Amino acid sequence: MAAKLIKGTEIREEILEEIEKEVADIKEKHGVVPGLVTILVGENPASISYVTLKIKTAHRLGFHEIQDTLSEDLSEEALLDLIDKYNNDDSIHGILVQLPLPKQIDEKKILNAIDPDKDVDGFHPVNVGRLMIGGDEVKFPPCTPAGIQEMIIRAGVETKGAEVVVVGRSNIVGKPIANMMLQKGVGANSTVTVVHTGTKDLASHCRRADILIVAAGVPGLVKPEWIKPGACVIDVGVNRIGEKISEKTGKKIAILSGDVDFNAAKEIAGSITPVPGGVGPMTITMLMKNTLKSLKLRLGII
Ligand code: NAP
């Protein structure tokens, strides 16, 4: 295998240890810890497992964590009241509403009701605007793109002047990571191209990429011959392509694949993220980092 593996599982551990130390230090000096509330409405199994993992990670880091689990028929008004309560609670620095929400609740209205200074997911229009401006304006970069950038930095990949091609233009991955990579600053300062279903010749753009970030949700979309030899390939895609029986638990589990033909791509790329174990573990990690940052901003220590 030619490419260096960029392992999200290892980078996650490095970052969580850094956060853990900082939390202990702030607790000793200031007598406070980061507070994170996760709000789950209904019983979507995927949402329950995400929220459980978030709470478990927050707990491990010594955060003050609250999990509010509410019934599927909750009214929009009741959810808005709850958000208002946490917006005004000084022990809470991050508010996370797990999506999707039941159909009687307008997601946009809910996300917009979160205090932008507690919006650790970075989805509030104010934080989207701050991200666009860049520099010191940025408070909470959205977690998956922030994780991608952190992986590129920690893998030692040169970004200044690099040709970055982003496949996908979603509001949660493609657009924000493209915006982050073009800003002046560490882990950025790149020349960015964004491609999507309206792009005429996807392959020719991908072939130019020194850093290829793929977030399309199409298994095997990026062919090995589209990869520039030595490029850094970040595969964000998580696609269920089948099921198998877990050797550990004996239970059925999903077989996951990325958007890149990994086995062939790893022989051409300089570095590459696997799926699973690549970008996936970074998202919750960056959520924790944003929550810690929210507390530090409140304390005026950054
Ligand atoms: P999304 O909202 O469905 O957006 C997909 C984007 O890819 C769209 O902009 C779409 O173009 C583009 N696209 C789709 N098929 C394409 C094709 N054949 N050629 C060119 N462009 C194409 O998806 P998302 O939320 O960004 O997620 C993308 C993938 O990342 C999914 O597999 C998701 O599960 C994964 N993901 C992983 C994490 C994580 O690991 N933590 C987090 C978020 C997402 P148009 O705009 O033209 O339709």
GROMACS .gro file of C-alpha atoms and ligand atoms in nm:
model
  350
    1MET     CA    1   0.000   0.000   0.000
    2ALA     CA    2   0.144   0.336  -0.106
    3ALA     CA    3  -0.074   0.574   0.093
    4LYS     CA    4  -0.039   0.672   0.456
    5LEU     CA    5  -0.363   0.597   0.643
    6ILE     CA    6  -0.515   0.898   0.818
    7LYS     CA    7  -0.696   0.733   1.107
    8GLY     CA    8  -0.977   0.929   1.266
    9THR     CA    9  -0.985   0.687   1.558
   10GLU     CA   10  -0.626   0.779   1.655
   11ILE     CA   11  -0.664   1.154   1.595
   12ARG     CA   12  -0.985   1.148   1.801
   13GLU     CA   13  -0.795   1.004   2.099
   14GLU     CA   14  -0.522   1.272   2.071
   15ILE     CA   15  -0.781   1.552   2.067
   16LEU     CA   16  -0.997   1.405   2.345
   17GLU     CA   17  -0.690   1.380   2.569
   18GLU     CA   18  -0.609   1.745   2.498
   19ILE     CA   19  -0.967   1.847   2.582
   20GLU     CA   20  -0.967   1.636   2.900
   21LYS     CA   21  -0.653   1.813   3.025
   22GLU     CA   22  -0.790   2.156   2.943
   23VAL     CA   23  -1.121   2.083   3.116
   24ALA     CA   24  -0.937   1.975   3.433
   25ASP     CA   25  -0.721   2.288   3.419
   26ILE     CA   26  -1.018   2.525   3.374
   27LYS     CA   27  -1.206   2.348   3.653
   28GLU     CA   28  -0.914   2.404   3.889
   29LYS     CA   29  -0.860   2.770   3.794
   30HIS     CA   30  -1.219   2.885   3.737
   31GLY     CA   31  -1.436   2.627   3.914
   32VAL     CA   32  -1.649   2.557   3.605
   33VAL     CA   33  -1.674   2.284   3.342
   34PRO     CA   34  -1.826   2.293   2.993
   35GLY     CA   35  -2.201   2.223   2.994
   36LEU     CA   36  -2.364   2.043   2.702
   37VAL     CA   37  -2.732   1.964   2.660
   38THR     CA   38  -2.854   1.724   2.394
   39ILE     CA   39  -3.221   1.731   2.305
   40LEU     CA   40  -3.371   1.423   2.144
   41VAL     CA   41  -3.732   1.419   2.025
   42GLY     CA   42  -3.879   1.077   1.947
   43GLU     CA   43  -3.719   0.736   1.921
   44ASN     CA   44  -3.531   0.725   1.593
   45PRO     CA   45  -3.275   0.443   1.659
   46ALA     CA   46  -2.989   0.618   1.472
   47SER     CA   47  -3.055   0.942   1.666
   48ILE     CA   48  -3.061   0.753   1.997
   49SER     CA   49  -2.723   0.596   1.925
   50TYR     CA   50  -2.567   0.932   1.816
   51VAL     CA   51  -2.698   1.108   2.126
   52THR     CA   52  -2.582   0.825   2.353
   53LEU     CA   53  -2.232   0.849   2.206
   54LYS     CA   54  -2.226   1.227   2.246
   55ILE     CA   55  -2.332   1.204   2.610
   56LYS     CA   56  -2.082   0.925   2.679
   57THR     CA   57  -1.799   1.133   2.529
   58ALA     CA   58  -1.904   1.445   2.721
   59HIS     CA   59  -1.914   1.240   3.041
   60ARG     CA   60  -1.565   1.097   2.979
   61LEU     CA   61  -1.430   1.452   2.937
   62GLY     CA   62  -1.573   1.573   3.266
   63PHE     CA   63  -1.841   1.795   3.110
   64HIS     CA   64  -2.166   1.879   3.281
   65GLU     CA   65  -2.406   1.694   3.051
   66ILE     CA   66  -2.783   1.685   3.030
   67GLN     CA   67  -2.984   1.462   2.802
   68ASP     CA   68  -3.347   1.561   2.741
   69THR     CA   69  -3.545   1.284   2.576
   70LEU     CA   70  -3.890   1.399   2.468
   71SER     CA   71  -4.187   1.225   2.318
   72GLU     CA   72  -4.248   1.209   1.943
   73ASP     CA   73  -4.565   1.421   1.973
   74LEU     CA   74  -4.392   1.718   2.141
   75SER     CA   75  -4.520   2.051   2.014
   76GLU     CA   76  -4.297   2.306   1.842
   77GLU     CA   77  -4.388   2.559   2.111
   78ALA     CA   78  -4.277   2.326   2.391
   79LEU     CA   79  -3.943   2.268   2.218
   80LEU     CA   80  -3.894   2.642   2.167
   81ASP     CA   81  -3.964   2.695   2.540
   82LEU     CA   82  -3.703   2.434   2.629
   83ILE     CA   83  -3.442   2.597   2.407
   84ASP     CA   84  -3.523   2.931   2.563
   85LYS     CA   85  -3.465   2.777   2.908
   86TYR     CA   86  -3.119   2.652   2.808
   87ASN     CA   87  -3.034   2.976   2.626
   88ASN     CA   88  -3.074   3.143   2.966
   89ASP     CA   89  -2.897   2.876   3.173
   90ASP     CA   90  -2.540   2.989   3.254
   91SER     CA   91  -2.425   2.633   3.327
   92ILE     CA   92  -2.497   2.533   2.964
   93HIS     CA   93  -2.244   2.634   2.695
   94GLY     CA   94  -2.361   2.410   2.411
   95ILE     CA   95  -2.713   2.320   2.296
   96LEU     CA   96  -2.756   2.039   2.051
   97VAL     CA   97  -3.089   1.944   1.899
   98GLN     CA   98  -3.061   1.602   1.736
   99LEU     CA   99  -3.200   1.598   1.381
  100PRO     CA  100  -3.427   1.486   1.221
  101LEU     CA  101  -3.722   1.629   1.415
  102PRO     CA  102  -4.081   1.500   1.389
  103LYS     CA  103  -4.285   1.657   1.109
  104GLN     CA  104  -4.496   1.887   1.330
  105ILE     CA  105  -4.175   2.077   1.421
  106ASP     CA  106  -4.007   2.321   1.182
  107GLU     CA  107  -3.634   2.235   1.200
  108LYS     CA  108  -3.522   2.570   1.067
  109LYS     CA  109  -3.724   2.757   1.331
  110ILE     CA  110  -3.573   2.540   1.606
  111LEU     CA  111  -3.211   2.574   1.492
  112ASN     CA  112  -3.257   2.950   1.454
  113ALA     CA  113  -3.389   2.974   1.812
  114ILE     CA  114  -3.063   2.848   1.964
  115ASP     CA  115  -2.844   3.128   2.099
  116PRO     CA  116  -2.565   3.155   1.833
  117ASP     CA  117  -2.314   3.169   2.119
  118LYS     CA  118  -2.432   2.822   2.231
  119ASP     CA  119  -2.475   2.680   1.881
  120VAL     CA  120  -2.187   2.431   1.902
  121ASP     CA  121  -2.310   2.249   1.590
  122GLY     CA  122  -2.241   2.569   1.394
  123PHE     CA  123  -2.564   2.554   1.191
  124HIS     CA  124  -2.721   2.887   1.301
  125PRO     CA  125  -2.716   3.143   1.016
  126VAL     CA  126  -2.509   3.375   1.236
  127ASN     CA  127  -2.238   3.109   1.266
  128VAL     CA  128  -2.261   3.027   0.895
  129GLY     CA  129  -2.199   3.398   0.830
  130ARG     CA  130  -1.912   3.409   1.078
  131LEU     CA  131  -1.754   3.110   0.903
  132MET     CA  132  -1.783   3.287   0.569
  133ILE     CA  133  -1.607   3.597   0.706
  134GLY     CA  134  -1.334   3.377   0.854
  135GLY     CA  135  -1.047   3.462   1.091
  136ASP     CA  136  -1.137   3.570   1.445
  137GLU     CA  137  -1.505   3.595   1.350
  138VAL     CA  138  -1.537   3.215   1.346
  139LYS     CA  139  -1.680   3.082   1.672
  140PHE     CA  140  -1.809   2.732   1.600
  141PRO     CA  141  -1.706   2.572   1.271
  142PRO     CA  142  -1.951   2.291   1.186
  143CYS     CA  143  -1.823   1.966   1.332
  144THR     CA  144  -1.767   1.737   1.032
  145PRO     CA  145  -1.581   2.002   0.824
  146ALA     CA  146  -1.384   2.103   1.135
  147GLY     CA  147  -1.289   1.737   1.179
  148ILE     CA  148  -1.178   1.712   0.817
  149GLN     CA  149  -0.956   2.019   0.848
  150GLU     CA  150  -0.807   1.893   1.175
  151MET     CA  151  -0.721   1.557   1.011
  152ILE     CA  152  -0.549   1.732   0.721
  153ILE     CA  153  -0.347   1.947   0.962
  154ARG     CA  154  -0.250   1.660   1.192
  155ALA     CA  155  -0.153   1.439   0.895
  156GLY     CA  156   0.100   1.711   0.804
  157VAL     CA  157  -0.050   1.775   0.460
  158GLU     CA  158   0.050   2.111   0.306
  159THR     CA  159  -0.261   2.317   0.236
  160LYS     CA  160  -0.112   2.654   0.142
  161GLY     CA  161  -0.139   2.688  -0.234
  162ALA     CA  162  -0.280   2.336  -0.267
  163GLU     CA  163  -0.550   2.259  -0.522
  164VAL     CA  164  -0.845   2.140  -0.314
  165VAL     CA  165  -1.140   1.979  -0.489
  166VAL     CA  166  -1.457   1.921  -0.286
  167VAL     CA  167  -1.713   1.677  -0.428
  168GLY     CA  168  -2.055   1.780  -0.290
  169ARG     CA  169  -2.209   2.112  -0.189
  170SER     CA  170  -2.430   2.030   0.110
  171ASN     CA  171  -2.472   2.285   0.388
  172ILE     CA  172  -2.326   2.047   0.645
  173VAL     CA  173  -2.013   1.928   0.463
  174GLY     CA  174  -1.935   2.047   0.109
  175LYS     CA  175  -2.003   2.422   0.133
  176PRO     CA  176  -1.849   2.478   0.478
  177ILE     CA  177  -1.531   2.276   0.415
  178ALA     CA  178  -1.482   2.455   0.081
  179ASN     CA  179  -1.521   2.787   0.260
  180MET     CA  180  -1.281   2.687   0.538
  181MET     CA  181  -1.009   2.569   0.300
  182LEU     CA  182  -1.005   2.897   0.108
  183GLN     CA  183  -0.960   3.121   0.413
  184LYS     CA  184  -0.620   3.266   0.497
  185GLY     CA  185  -0.472   3.075   0.787
  186VAL     CA  186  -0.339   2.746   0.920
  187GLY     CA  187  -0.471   2.435   0.746
  188ALA     CA  188  -0.618   2.645   0.465
  189ASN     CA  189  -0.502   2.910   0.212
  190SER     CA  190  -0.585   2.667  -0.069
  191THR     CA  191  -0.730   2.711  -0.416
  192VAL     CA  192  -1.072   2.551  -0.396
  193THR     CA  193  -1.306   2.399  -0.655
  194VAL     CA  194  -1.647   2.260  -0.562
  195VAL     CA  195  -1.805   2.000  -0.791
  196HIS     CA  196  -2.158   1.856  -0.787
  197THR     CA  197  -2.421   1.696  -1.010
  198GLY     CA  198  -2.421   2.004  -1.235
  199THR     CA  199  -2.047   1.972  -1.303
  200LYS     CA  200  -1.959   1.879  -1.662
  201ASP     CA  201  -1.646   1.669  -1.616
  202LEU     CA  202  -1.606   1.549  -1.258
  203ALA     CA  203  -1.301   1.335  -1.337
  204SER     CA  204  -1.093   1.618  -1.484
  205HIS     CA  205  -1.146   1.834  -1.174
  206CYS     CA  206  -1.067   1.549  -0.934
  207ARG     CA  207  -0.746   1.468  -1.123
  208ARG     CA  208  -0.611   1.818  -1.046
  209ALA     CA  209  -0.663   1.782  -0.671
  210ASP     CA  210  -0.371   1.781  -0.429
  211ILE     CA  211  -0.640   1.737  -0.163
  212LEU     CA  212  -0.959   1.562  -0.269
  213ILE     CA  213  -1.251   1.584  -0.025
  214VAL     CA  214  -1.543   1.365  -0.124
  215ALA     CA  215  -1.886   1.408   0.037
  216ALA     CA  216  -2.143   1.285  -0.212
  217GLY     CA  217  -2.300   0.979  -0.049
  218VAL     CA  218  -2.246   0.766  -0.361
  219PRO     CA  219  -2.045   0.447  -0.302
  220GLY     CA  220  -1.745   0.415  -0.531
  221LEU     CA  221  -1.818   0.745  -0.708
  222VAL     CA  222  -1.450   0.843  -0.723
  223LYS     CA  223  -1.255   0.606  -0.945
  224PRO     CA  224  -0.886   0.535  -0.885
  225GLU     CA  225  -0.790   0.693  -1.219
  226TRP     CA  226  -0.940   1.023  -1.097
  227ILE     CA  227  -0.680   1.048  -0.820
  228LYS     CA  228  -0.359   1.243  -0.870
  229PRO     CA  229  -0.061   1.031  -0.758
  230GLY     CA  230   0.042   1.138  -0.407
  231ALA     CA  231  -0.282   1.329  -0.335
  232CYS     CA  232  -0.446   1.343   0.007
  233VAL     CA  233  -0.790   1.182  -0.018
  234ILE     CA  234  -1.052   1.252   0.248
  235ASP     CA  235  -1.353   1.026   0.206
  236VAL     CA  236  -1.649   1.162   0.400
  237GLY     CA  237  -1.906   0.926   0.250
  238VAL     CA  238  -2.075   0.671   0.474
  239ASN     CA  239  -2.283   0.431   0.267
  240ARG     CA  240  -2.451   0.111   0.384
  241ILE     CA  241  -2.378  -0.145   0.115
  242GLY     CA  242  -2.495  -0.458   0.295
  243GLU     CA  243  -2.509  -0.642   0.625
  244LYS     CA  244  -2.289  -0.895   0.803
  245ILE     CA  245  -2.277  -1.075   1.135
  246SER     CA  246  -2.041  -0.914   1.384
  247GLU     CA  247  -1.768  -1.154   1.506
  248LYS     CA  248  -1.770  -0.973   1.843
  249THR     CA  249  -2.141  -0.964   1.922
  250GLY     CA  250  -2.295  -1.216   1.680
  251LYS     CA  251  -2.545  -0.945   1.583
  252LYS     CA  252  -2.624  -0.810   1.235
  253ILE     CA  253  -2.423  -0.498   1.150
  254ALA     CA  254  -2.406  -0.275   0.844
  255ILE     CA  255  -2.124  -0.307   0.593
  256LEU     CA  256  -2.008   0.048   0.527
  257SER     CA  257  -1.827   0.194   0.231
  258GLY     CA  258  -1.709   0.541   0.140
  259ASP     CA  259  -1.748   0.736  -0.183
  260VAL     CA  260  -1.399   0.636  -0.301
  261ASP     CA  261  -1.282   0.296  -0.426
  262PHE     CA  262  -1.051   0.262  -0.123
  263ASN     CA  263  -0.857  -0.053  -0.218
  264ALA     CA  264  -0.748   0.086  -0.552
  265ALA     CA  265  -0.713   0.448  -0.435
  266LYS     CA  266  -0.473   0.361  -0.153
  267GLU     CA  267  -0.219   0.243  -0.412
  268ILE     CA  268  -0.219   0.587  -0.580
  269ALA     CA  269  -0.287   0.846  -0.308
  270GLY     CA  270  -0.020   0.984  -0.075
  271SER     CA  271  -0.258   0.968   0.220
  272ILE     CA  272  -0.616   0.853   0.259
  273THR     CA  273  -0.890   0.818   0.521
  274PRO     CA  274  -1.057   0.477   0.564
  275VAL     CA  275  -1.432   0.418   0.598
  276PRO     CA  276  -1.520   0.338   0.870
  277GLY     CA  277  -1.261   0.482   1.111
  278GLY     CA  278  -1.176   0.795   0.912
  279VAL     CA  279  -1.381   1.115   0.922
  280GLY     CA  280  -1.667   0.951   1.119
  281PRO     CA  281  -1.506   0.958   1.466
  282MET     CA  282  -1.405   1.324   1.422
  283THR     CA  283  -1.754   1.478   1.425
  284ILE     CA  284  -1.841   1.419   1.791
  285THR     CA  285  -1.482   1.505   1.887
  286MET     CA  286  -1.515   1.849   1.727
  287LEU     CA  287  -1.853   1.897   1.895
  288MET     CA  288  -1.673   1.856   2.228
  289LYS     CA  289  -1.402   2.099   2.115
  290ASN     CA  290  -1.665   2.357   2.021
  291THR     CA  291  -1.837   2.318   2.360
  292LEU     CA  292  -1.508   2.373   2.541
  293LYS     CA  293  -1.444   2.677   2.319
  294SER     CA  294  -1.787   2.815   2.409
  295LEU     CA  295  -1.694   2.803   2.779
  296LYS     CA  296  -1.354   2.961   2.712
  297LEU     CA  297  -1.521   3.243   2.518
  298ARG     CA  298  -1.763   3.295   2.808
  299LEU     CA  299  -1.474   3.310   3.054
  300GLY     CA  300  -1.285   3.548   2.824
  301ILE     CA  301  -0.976   3.324   2.825
  302ILE     CA  302  -0.944   3.309   2.446
  303NAP     P1  303  -2.603   1.546   0.070
  303NAP     O1  304  -2.671   1.654   0.145
  303NAP     O2  305  -2.685   1.438   0.007
  303NAP     O3  306  -2.514   1.613  -0.043
  303NAP     C1  307  -2.445   1.536  -0.137
  303NAP     C2  308  -2.376   1.627  -0.235
  303NAP     O4  309  -2.304   1.545  -0.327
  303NAP     C3  310  -2.471   1.714  -0.316
  303NAP     O5  311  -2.418   1.844  -0.327
  303NAP     C4  312  -2.476   1.646  -0.452
  303NAP     O6  313  -2.486   1.733  -0.560
  303NAP     C5  314  -2.339   1.580  -0.459
  303NAP     N1  315  -2.346   1.460  -0.540
  303NAP     C6  316  -2.423   1.352  -0.521
  303NAP     N2  317  -2.405   1.262  -0.620
  303NAP     C7  318  -2.314   1.316  -0.704
  303NAP     C8  319  -2.255   1.275  -0.827
  303NAP     N3  320  -2.287   1.159  -0.882
  303NAP     N4  321  -2.167   1.356  -0.886
  303NAP     C9  322  -2.136   1.475  -0.831
  303NAP     N5  323  -2.188   1.521  -0.715
  303NAP    C10  324  -2.276   1.442  -0.654
  303NAP     O7  325  -2.497   1.468   0.159
  303NAP     P2  326  -2.409   1.515   0.287
  303NAP     O8  327  -2.497   1.535   0.402
  303NAP     O9  328  -2.314   1.622   0.246
  303NAP    O10  329  -2.327   1.380   0.309
  303NAP    C11  330  -2.242   1.328   0.211
  303NAP    C12  331  -2.187   1.193   0.259
  303NAP    O11  332  -2.110   1.215   0.376
  303NAP    C13  333  -2.295   1.091   0.300
  303NAP    O12  334  -2.250   0.961   0.269
  303NAP    C14  335  -2.303   1.108   0.450
  303NAP    O13  336  -2.347   0.989   0.515
  303NAP    C15  337  -2.160   1.138   0.483
  303NAP     N6  338  -2.142   1.216   0.608
  303NAP    C16  339  -2.056   1.167   0.700
  303NAP    C17  340  -2.035   1.236   0.817
  303NAP    C18  341  -1.939   1.182   0.917
  303NAP    O14  342  -1.867   1.090   0.889
  303NAP     N7  343  -1.932   1.232   1.037
  303NAP    C19  344  -2.104   1.355   0.842
  303NAP    C20  345  -2.189   1.405   0.744
  303NAP    C21  346  -2.208   1.334   0.625
  303NAP     P3  347  -2.616   1.827  -0.587
  303NAP    O15  348  -2.605   1.940  -0.486
  303NAP    O16  349  -2.598   1.873  -0.724
  303NAP    O17  350  -2.736   1.740  -0.562
   0.00000   0.00000   0.00000
